[in-house]
Amino acid sequence: MTTFVVTLPGTFTTPLTEQERATLMRGLRPADPSRTDFEPAAELDVLTVDTENSTFTVRLEVEAGNSTEAELNAREIASSALLDAGRTERTAPMGEAAITGIEAE
């Protein structure tokens, strides 16, 4: 398996509340790239929110056999965390995933 850092951009259609943010962070924390030994990811935040533009970026570390699988796994983790926080694809649509780090075993 290969370790990937996947970046997912998105937009909040309404402002993110503190409670939603806390729930979202709990859901993303297990895949937080800064909590692992993956050196290039050590300085990355799992969630960045630009409140002025209502945009967000999620960065997740996932293990997968290839980049397509990594992107799908990351999108599933992010979608689940967003849903737990009360956000749907309509209230927090995500853009195209990008692989921003790769470490093969």
Short mmCIF file of N, CA and C in Angstrom, two decimals, residues 10-13 56 82 87-94:
data_model
loop_
_atom_site.label_atom_id
_atom_site.label_comp_id
_atom_site.label_asym_id
_atom_site.label_seq_id
_atom_site.Cartn_x
_atom_site.Cartn_y
_atom_site.Cartn_z
N GLY A 10 -13.47 22.93 -1.26
CA GLY A 10 -14.92 22.99 -1.24
C GLY A 10 -15.42 24.38 -0.89
N THR A 11 -16.73 24.50 -0.88
CA THR A 11 -17.38 25.77 -0.59
C THR A 11 -18.53 25.53 0.39
N PHE A 12 -18.61 26.36 1.41
CA PHE A 12 -19.77 26.33 2.31
C PHE A 12 -20.79 27.31 1.77
N THR A 13 -22.02 26.86 1.59
CA THR A 13 -23.06 27.76 1.07
C THR A 13 -23.66 28.62 2.17
N PHE A 56 -13.27 26.11 1.77
CA PHE A 56 -12.51 25.29 2.70
C PHE A 56 -11.61 24.34 1.92
N LEU A 82 -18.45 15.69 6.90
CA LEU A 82 -19.33 16.82 6.60
C LEU A 82 -20.78 16.48 6.92
N ARG A 87 -23.73 18.88 7.14
CA ARG A 87 -23.53 19.44 5.79
C ARG A 87 -23.75 18.35 4.74
N THR A 88 -24.38 18.74 3.66
CA THR A 88 -24.62 17.83 2.55
C THR A 88 -23.83 18.32 1.34
N GLU A 89 -23.93 17.59 0.26
CA GLU A 89 -23.27 18.02 -0.99
C GLU A 89 -23.84 19.35 -1.46
N ARG A 90 -25.05 19.68 -1.07
CA ARG A 90 -25.64 20.97 -1.46
C ARG A 90 -25.14 22.12 -0.60
N THR A 91 -24.84 21.85 0.69
CA THR A 91 -24.41 22.94 1.58
C THR A 91 -22.90 23.00 1.76
N ALA A 92 -22.20 22.01 1.22
CA ALA A 92 -20.73 22.01 1.27
C ALA A 92 -20.18 21.21 0.08
N PRO A 93 -20.45 21.68 -1.14
CA PRO A 93 -19.95 20.95 -2.31
C PRO A 93 -18.42 20.97 -2.36
N MET A 94 -17.86 19.83 -2.78
CA MET A 94 -16.42 19.71 -2.91
C MET A 94 -16.01 19.68 -4.37
#
